[in-house]
XYZ file of C-alpha atoms in Angstrom:
460
model
C 108.688 151.576 54.770
C 110.117 148.821 52.538
C 110.531 146.566 55.585
C 106.889 147.146 56.526
C 105.780 146.287 52.992
C 107.866 143.075 53.057
C 106.370 142.077 56.374
C 102.858 142.819 55.071
C 103.471 140.741 51.923
C 104.809 137.902 54.085
C 101.672 137.933 56.215
C 99.419 138.042 53.161
C 101.287 135.089 51.653
C 100.854 133.153 54.886
C 97.135 133.915 54.962
C 96.762 132.788 51.338
C 98.416 129.453 52.159
C 96.279 129.049 55.247
C 93.140 129.826 53.236
C 94.061 127.165 50.668
C 94.483 124.581 53.413
C 91.122 125.517 54.882
C 89.468 125.156 51.469
C 91.067 121.736 51.031
C 89.992 120.567 54.469
C 86.448 121.926 53.979
C 86.126 120.071 50.663
C 87.106 116.808 52.296
C 84.857 117.354 55.305
C 81.887 118.009 53.014
C 82.536 114.690 51.303
C 82.866 112.890 54.629
C 79.629 114.499 55.839
C 77.780 113.153 52.804
C 79.008 109.651 53.638
C 77.959 110.021 57.261
C 74.472 111.070 56.159
C 74.186 108.003 53.920
C 75.315 105.714 56.743
C 72.883 107.384 59.126
C 70.025 106.736 56.711
C 70.949 103.036 56.612
C 71.003 102.876 60.398
C 67.541 104.451 60.596
C 66.205 101.830 58.185
C 67.671 99.054 60.351
C 66.154 100.629 63.433
C 62.721 100.578 61.809
C 63.113 96.905 60.874
C 64.699 95.598 64.093
C 63.982 98.140 66.820
C 64.460 95.860 69.840
C 67.686 94.255 68.587
C 69.253 97.560 67.593
C 68.308 99.178 70.879
C 69.972 96.329 72.785
C 73.160 96.691 70.737
C 73.212 100.422 71.283
C 72.665 100.218 75.046
C 75.672 101.882 76.588
C 77.388 101.947 79.918
C 79.835 104.571 81.013
C 82.745 104.273 83.371
C 85.408 106.883 83.982
C 89.013 105.919 84.768
C 92.076 108.009 85.468
C 95.361 107.055 83.803
C 98.477 108.641 85.280
C 100.604 107.952 82.215
C 98.980 107.815 78.810
C 100.217 109.157 75.482
C 98.019 110.988 72.998
C 98.812 111.165 69.282
C 97.071 113.926 67.348
C 97.556 113.701 63.581
C 96.461 116.015 60.802
C 96.507 114.533 57.301
C 96.837 117.395 54.865
C 96.299 117.497 51.128
C 98.463 119.372 48.672
C 96.524 122.236 47.044
C 98.295 121.652 43.752
C 97.168 118.055 43.573
C 93.673 118.602 44.947
C 92.987 120.999 42.099
C 93.937 118.266 39.611
C 92.271 115.267 41.264
C 88.575 114.566 41.626
C 87.157 115.109 45.097
C 85.730 111.561 45.126
C 89.155 110.069 44.468
C 90.706 112.209 47.189
C 88.071 111.129 49.698
C 88.583 107.463 48.782
C 92.334 107.838 49.162
C 91.868 109.414 52.592
C 89.594 106.548 53.657
C 92.256 104.038 52.615
C 94.976 105.949 54.470
C 92.918 105.878 57.653
C 92.264 102.146 57.246
C 95.981 101.517 56.869
C 96.608 103.607 59.968
C 94.114 101.440 61.867
C 96.240 98.352 61.223
C 99.299 100.149 62.612
C 97.406 101.220 65.733
C 96.144 97.677 66.280
C 99.701 96.350 66.026
C 100.774 98.522 68.967
C 97.546 98.110 70.960
C 96.728 101.809 70.552
C 93.129 102.985 70.832
C 91.647 105.302 68.197
C 89.297 107.646 69.991
C 88.293 109.832 67.073
C 88.710 110.088 63.306
C 86.981 113.159 61.934
C 87.681 114.011 58.330
C 91.447 114.291 58.013
C 92.100 114.431 61.776
C 93.080 111.370 63.786
C 93.220 111.179 67.611
C 94.475 108.050 69.326
C 95.955 107.093 72.669
C 98.285 104.507 74.135
C 98.201 103.143 77.659
C 94.443 102.884 78.253
C 93.401 99.557 76.707
C 96.004 98.171 79.100
C 98.060 100.220 81.499
C 101.761 100.097 80.671
C 104.934 102.133 80.926
C 105.893 101.565 77.281
C 103.057 103.523 75.643
C 105.185 106.623 74.772
C 107.624 104.396 72.867
C 104.837 102.495 71.110
C 103.062 105.713 70.108
C 106.250 107.112 68.530
C 106.906 103.813 66.715
C 103.349 103.970 65.357
C 103.857 107.603 64.288
C 107.042 106.696 62.407
C 105.235 103.826 60.662
C 102.358 106.123 59.703
C 104.764 108.596 58.196
C 106.677 105.846 56.385
C 103.483 104.258 55.088
C 102.195 107.571 53.776
C 105.521 108.246 52.059
C 105.429 104.839 50.378
C 101.895 105.518 49.105
C 102.992 108.847 47.682
C 106.016 107.348 45.944
C 103.786 104.726 44.302
C 101.082 107.179 43.286
C 100.633 109.617 40.458
C 100.042 112.334 43.038
C 101.810 113.471 46.175
C 98.537 114.742 47.556
C 98.973 113.731 51.185
C 101.203 114.816 53.992
C 100.947 114.448 57.732
C 101.681 116.462 60.853
C 101.805 114.671 64.178
C 101.759 116.005 67.734
C 102.394 113.772 70.764
C 102.168 114.406 74.496
C 102.318 112.145 77.549
C 100.448 112.890 80.751
C 97.470 111.988 82.893
C 93.987 111.727 81.399
C 90.448 110.774 82.320
C 88.924 108.251 79.924
C 85.234 107.528 79.906
C 84.615 103.958 78.764
C 81.449 103.719 76.678
C 79.610 100.770 75.170
C 79.289 97.076 75.908
C 79.894 95.031 72.782
C 82.072 97.650 71.135
C 84.151 99.737 73.526
C 84.652 103.446 72.877
C 86.661 105.969 74.878
C 85.867 109.600 75.511
C 89.073 111.208 76.760
C 89.441 114.501 78.593
C 92.278 116.534 80.060
C 95.174 118.828 79.239
C 97.106 115.942 77.686
C 94.728 115.892 74.705
C 94.842 119.669 74.290
C 98.644 119.812 74.444
C 98.954 117.016 71.853
C 96.651 119.019 69.589
C 98.790 122.121 70.061
C 101.915 120.080 69.314
C 100.382 119.036 65.996
C 99.403 122.621 65.227
C 102.960 123.834 65.748
C 104.542 120.991 63.810
C 105.756 121.245 60.231
C 104.356 119.029 57.494
C 105.945 115.603 57.512
C 107.211 116.049 61.069
C 106.543 114.334 64.395
C 106.449 116.881 67.203
C 106.650 115.680 70.832
C 106.456 117.446 74.177
C 109.309 117.572 76.688
C 107.475 115.019 78.842
C 107.304 112.515 75.986
C 110.879 113.317 74.956
C 112.225 112.358 78.384
C 110.512 108.969 78.097
C 111.662 108.143 74.548
C 115.037 109.859 74.155
C 117.026 106.655 74.756
C 115.255 105.030 71.791
C 114.913 107.811 69.209
C 116.967 110.612 67.695
C 115.269 113.896 68.560
C 116.066 117.531 67.789
C 115.060 120.532 69.851
C 112.324 122.363 67.964
C 111.532 125.368 70.134
C 109.012 126.595 72.684
C 105.252 126.822 72.463
C 103.358 129.365 74.628
C 100.468 127.812 76.562
C 98.142 129.810 78.784
C 98.658 129.120 82.490
C 101.546 126.743 81.721
C 104.175 129.059 80.289
C 106.371 128.033 77.388
C 106.413 124.296 76.657
C 109.491 122.838 74.995
C 109.065 120.812 71.802
C 111.214 118.209 70.060
C 111.080 116.680 66.586
C 111.548 112.921 66.258
C 113.937 112.131 63.403
C 113.942 108.343 63.699
C 115.172 105.379 65.718
C 118.699 105.661 67.091
C 121.177 104.135 64.589
C 122.524 101.613 67.102
C 118.961 100.441 67.784
C 117.841 100.137 64.144
C 118.527 97.661 61.361
C 121.544 98.672 59.273
C 121.701 101.897 61.305
C 119.073 103.473 59.040
C 116.793 104.641 61.866
C 113.670 103.025 60.410
C 113.210 99.427 61.627
C 113.961 98.410 65.252
C 116.685 95.789 65.694
C 117.323 93.199 68.432
C 119.035 95.786 70.643
C 115.889 97.974 70.456
C 113.714 94.993 71.380
C 115.858 94.133 74.390
C 115.892 97.731 75.589
C 112.127 97.933 75.121
C 111.595 94.686 77.055
C 113.669 96.012 79.952
C 111.234 98.940 80.185
C 108.285 96.560 79.789
C 109.693 94.433 82.638
C 108.490 97.125 85.043
C 104.876 96.321 84.078
C 105.435 92.561 84.339
C 107.083 92.999 87.728
C 104.196 95.098 89.041
C 101.686 92.454 87.979
C 103.589 89.544 89.530
C 104.497 91.280 92.781
C 100.867 92.292 93.206
C 99.814 88.671 92.759
C 102.456 87.481 95.232
C 101.310 90.033 97.794
C 97.737 88.804 97.486
C 98.213 85.060 97.105
C 101.349 83.959 98.954
C 100.479 82.085 102.178
C 100.967 84.167 105.325
C 103.409 81.642 106.811
C 106.047 82.307 104.126
C 108.346 84.459 106.226
C 111.338 83.892 103.933
C 109.930 83.057 100.475
C 108.037 86.329 100.303
C 107.929 89.416 98.098
C 111.036 90.886 99.734
C 113.092 87.825 98.792
C 111.875 88.015 95.191
C 112.832 91.695 94.945
C 116.243 90.926 96.503
C 116.981 88.269 93.881
C 115.796 90.478 90.985
C 118.176 93.184 92.213
C 121.039 90.778 92.767
C 120.950 89.093 89.340
C 121.398 92.505 87.772
C 124.254 93.429 90.108
C 126.141 90.151 89.618
C 125.227 90.110 85.927
C 126.827 93.495 85.304
C 129.830 92.393 87.347
C 130.199 89.342 85.115
C 129.931 91.497 81.975
C 126.911 89.807 80.414
C 124.692 91.394 77.749
C 121.472 93.366 78.205
C 119.525 90.479 76.672
C 120.953 88.090 79.268
C 120.173 90.564 82.057
C 116.540 90.580 80.876
C 116.365 86.774 80.985
C 117.866 86.682 84.478
C 115.579 89.386 85.888
C 112.530 87.644 84.481
C 113.636 84.296 85.927
C 114.296 85.941 89.298
C 110.800 87.441 89.283
C 109.215 84.001 88.807
C 111.718 81.762 90.614
C 109.617 81.560 93.820
C 106.243 82.524 92.323
C 105.278 78.837 92.275
C 104.594 79.118 96.007
C 101.168 80.527 95.121
C 100.400 77.017 93.808
C 102.310 74.735 96.197
C 105.277 74.842 98.592
C 106.931 71.621 97.407
C 108.282 71.664 93.844
C 107.622 75.403 93.702
C 110.364 75.755 91.063
C 108.365 73.608 88.639
C 105.166 75.495 89.430
C 107.057 78.725 88.752
C 107.827 77.497 85.217
C 104.106 76.852 84.724
C 103.405 80.497 85.545
C 106.191 81.600 83.197
C 104.502 79.780 80.321
C 101.200 81.405 81.259
C 102.394 85.014 81.518
C 105.346 85.549 79.208
C 103.665 84.858 75.834
C 101.379 87.811 76.633
C 104.509 89.975 76.871
C 105.872 88.674 73.536
C 108.740 86.569 74.901
C 109.841 83.929 72.372
C 109.670 80.190 73.024
C 113.465 80.034 73.207
C 113.525 82.812 75.808
C 110.800 81.125 77.841
C 112.686 77.808 77.774
C 115.881 79.521 78.981
C 113.992 81.262 81.797
C 112.473 77.940 82.897
C 115.954 76.374 82.985
C 117.219 79.253 85.124
C 114.377 78.741 87.602
C 114.938 74.994 87.839
C 118.668 75.605 88.463
C 117.773 77.122 91.864
C 116.391 73.798 93.122
C 118.598 72.676 96.049
C 121.310 71.606 95.909
C 122.180 74.082 93.105
C 123.837 72.491 90.060
C 124.226 75.235 87.425
C 125.220 74.164 83.909
C 126.264 77.540 82.467
C 127.220 81.066 83.470
C 123.666 82.430 83.551
C 122.570 79.606 85.835
C 125.605 80.291 88.046
C 124.544 83.945 88.374
C 120.992 82.834 89.154
C 122.083 80.418 91.890
C 124.490 82.928 93.461
C 121.761 85.563 93.536
C 119.222 83.219 95.123
C 121.630 82.403 97.995
C 123.215 85.837 98.178
C 122.004 86.289 101.765
C 124.475 83.628 103.000
C 127.265 86.173 102.690
C 125.396 89.268 103.844
C 125.501 90.947 107.233
C 121.769 90.233 107.736
C 122.258 86.494 107.223
C 121.255 85.507 110.805
C 117.831 87.289 110.860
C 117.088 86.163 107.295
C 117.894 82.539 108.109
C 115.769 82.969 111.247
C 112.788 83.788 109.003
C 113.475 80.634 106.997
C 113.547 78.570 110.209
C 110.257 80.150 111.310
C 108.721 79.301 107.922
C 109.859 75.660 108.026
C 108.827 75.168 111.654
C 105.339 76.494 110.869
C 105.034 73.626 108.376
C 106.568 71.056 110.741
C 109.605 70.611 108.495
C 112.105 71.309 111.308
C 111.971 70.734 115.063
C 114.257 72.960 117.131
C 116.404 76.030 116.527
C 119.462 74.039 117.529
C 118.687 71.423 114.853
C 118.236 74.257 112.379
C 121.645 75.767 113.221
C 123.315 72.387 112.731
C 121.591 71.998 109.364
C 122.573 75.535 108.395
C 126.203 74.981 109.379
C 126.442 71.872 107.237
C 124.762 73.539 104.264
C 126.793 76.759 104.344
C 130.102 74.962 104.929
C 129.504 72.917 101.759
C 128.163 75.882 99.780
C 130.229 77.691 97.178
C 129.612 80.807 95.142
C 130.074 80.063 91.455
C 130.846 83.524 90.021
C 133.914 85.645 90.723
C 131.669 88.646 91.410
C 129.700 86.835 94.129
C 132.865 85.451 95.694
C 134.388 88.927 95.842
C 131.199 90.392 97.334
C 130.129 87.681 99.776
C 132.706 84.957 100.485
C 134.585 86.736 103.292
C 131.408 87.598 105.161
C 130.034 84.094 104.577
C 132.971 82.637 106.485
C 132.205 85.024 109.346
C 128.599 83.814 109.388
C 129.816 80.217 109.654
C 131.756 81.123 112.794
C 128.708 82.903 114.242
C 126.507 79.838 113.691
C 129.091 77.570 115.327
C 128.828 79.699 118.454
C 125.034 79.348 118.461
C 125.016 75.551 118.453
C 124.542 73.929 121.846
């Protein structure tokens, strides 16, 4: 009987707390509604004065797009009942408006779209203003900044009236694009609903993420298993709480501000998006007679710089520079065949600022590309890796068919006459060629010597 009474008291206490929160939220929503009515009245007055102009501005178009990977953040900003009782409703509403404005600046920083802001509820999404694979990471970074910003406001205020609960989920969505001059998004799908449920199950001051999001961010953030949430037709969904950035990826190991290692790791994920864009352009714009300098060769070199790079023990940051250079090293062929290395550096300077590469990084990448100009004359270890990767095929078992594609490409442009002349040229080039790195020599030198003997037998 005593146990039943305790359980009943516990439930009553929970209902009392819930009722207080509902009263708080209702008070704020009433205030927001009054503001909306005032704004609506102003709009009606404008419409009466300038009907044609306003109608043109409000003309809308709709377009629905599907996004396979987008991340939804659902945030509830909650007021403390103790403080709301002691602070005027007007002041609380003004404070909430300022909080939401500050959140807007954080969202803009990470290119995250705010789809709705109703009262003390905020819904935003990453990965729809531009498709990318980094949106789960950016959403969590934004969530951490929101939480930190709100904490700093509380510490500098006479009240601790505000707290936040955040739910995050990554999945596919349908987004309806609305408007012409000012774009709005109407998003639909289970991803939004699950993010909302994640927020509902979260504790105050916590960031709750789904298992899907966790798998995509776990290498960047410290997360703790939170439990399971029952969802109709989906079973029990696992939840995780984000504690902060991993110590080794944050300044001073404090888990708050990303450091250089975080940036490099993030850029390596972002490279997937850059690679997709460039390979798509190469597929569409490379001349059909490029049988050797094609997409396959670019992918081979991107793969090889990483393989040789790891073998040479270079850093993640250097791997990123090499992979980026490899991606662009033959991209200049979309502009011209001759001096394509230089034209590749032009494309680097066009694309990489959009992906937040620094000037120093861009200059290094341009130097790496120019180092591949024949005959190769690398000036440092990174350029040696780049040159070895570009001519990796000389020591591979498929050297003969690959070189055959190069001959076919040159003959199509009247740069070589006969196959026999090509074999003589190849023999001279390969006999004088050397791999610069120990890794490349160990991988390819023995087979390269075999290829030399095979070419000798082909010469008439």
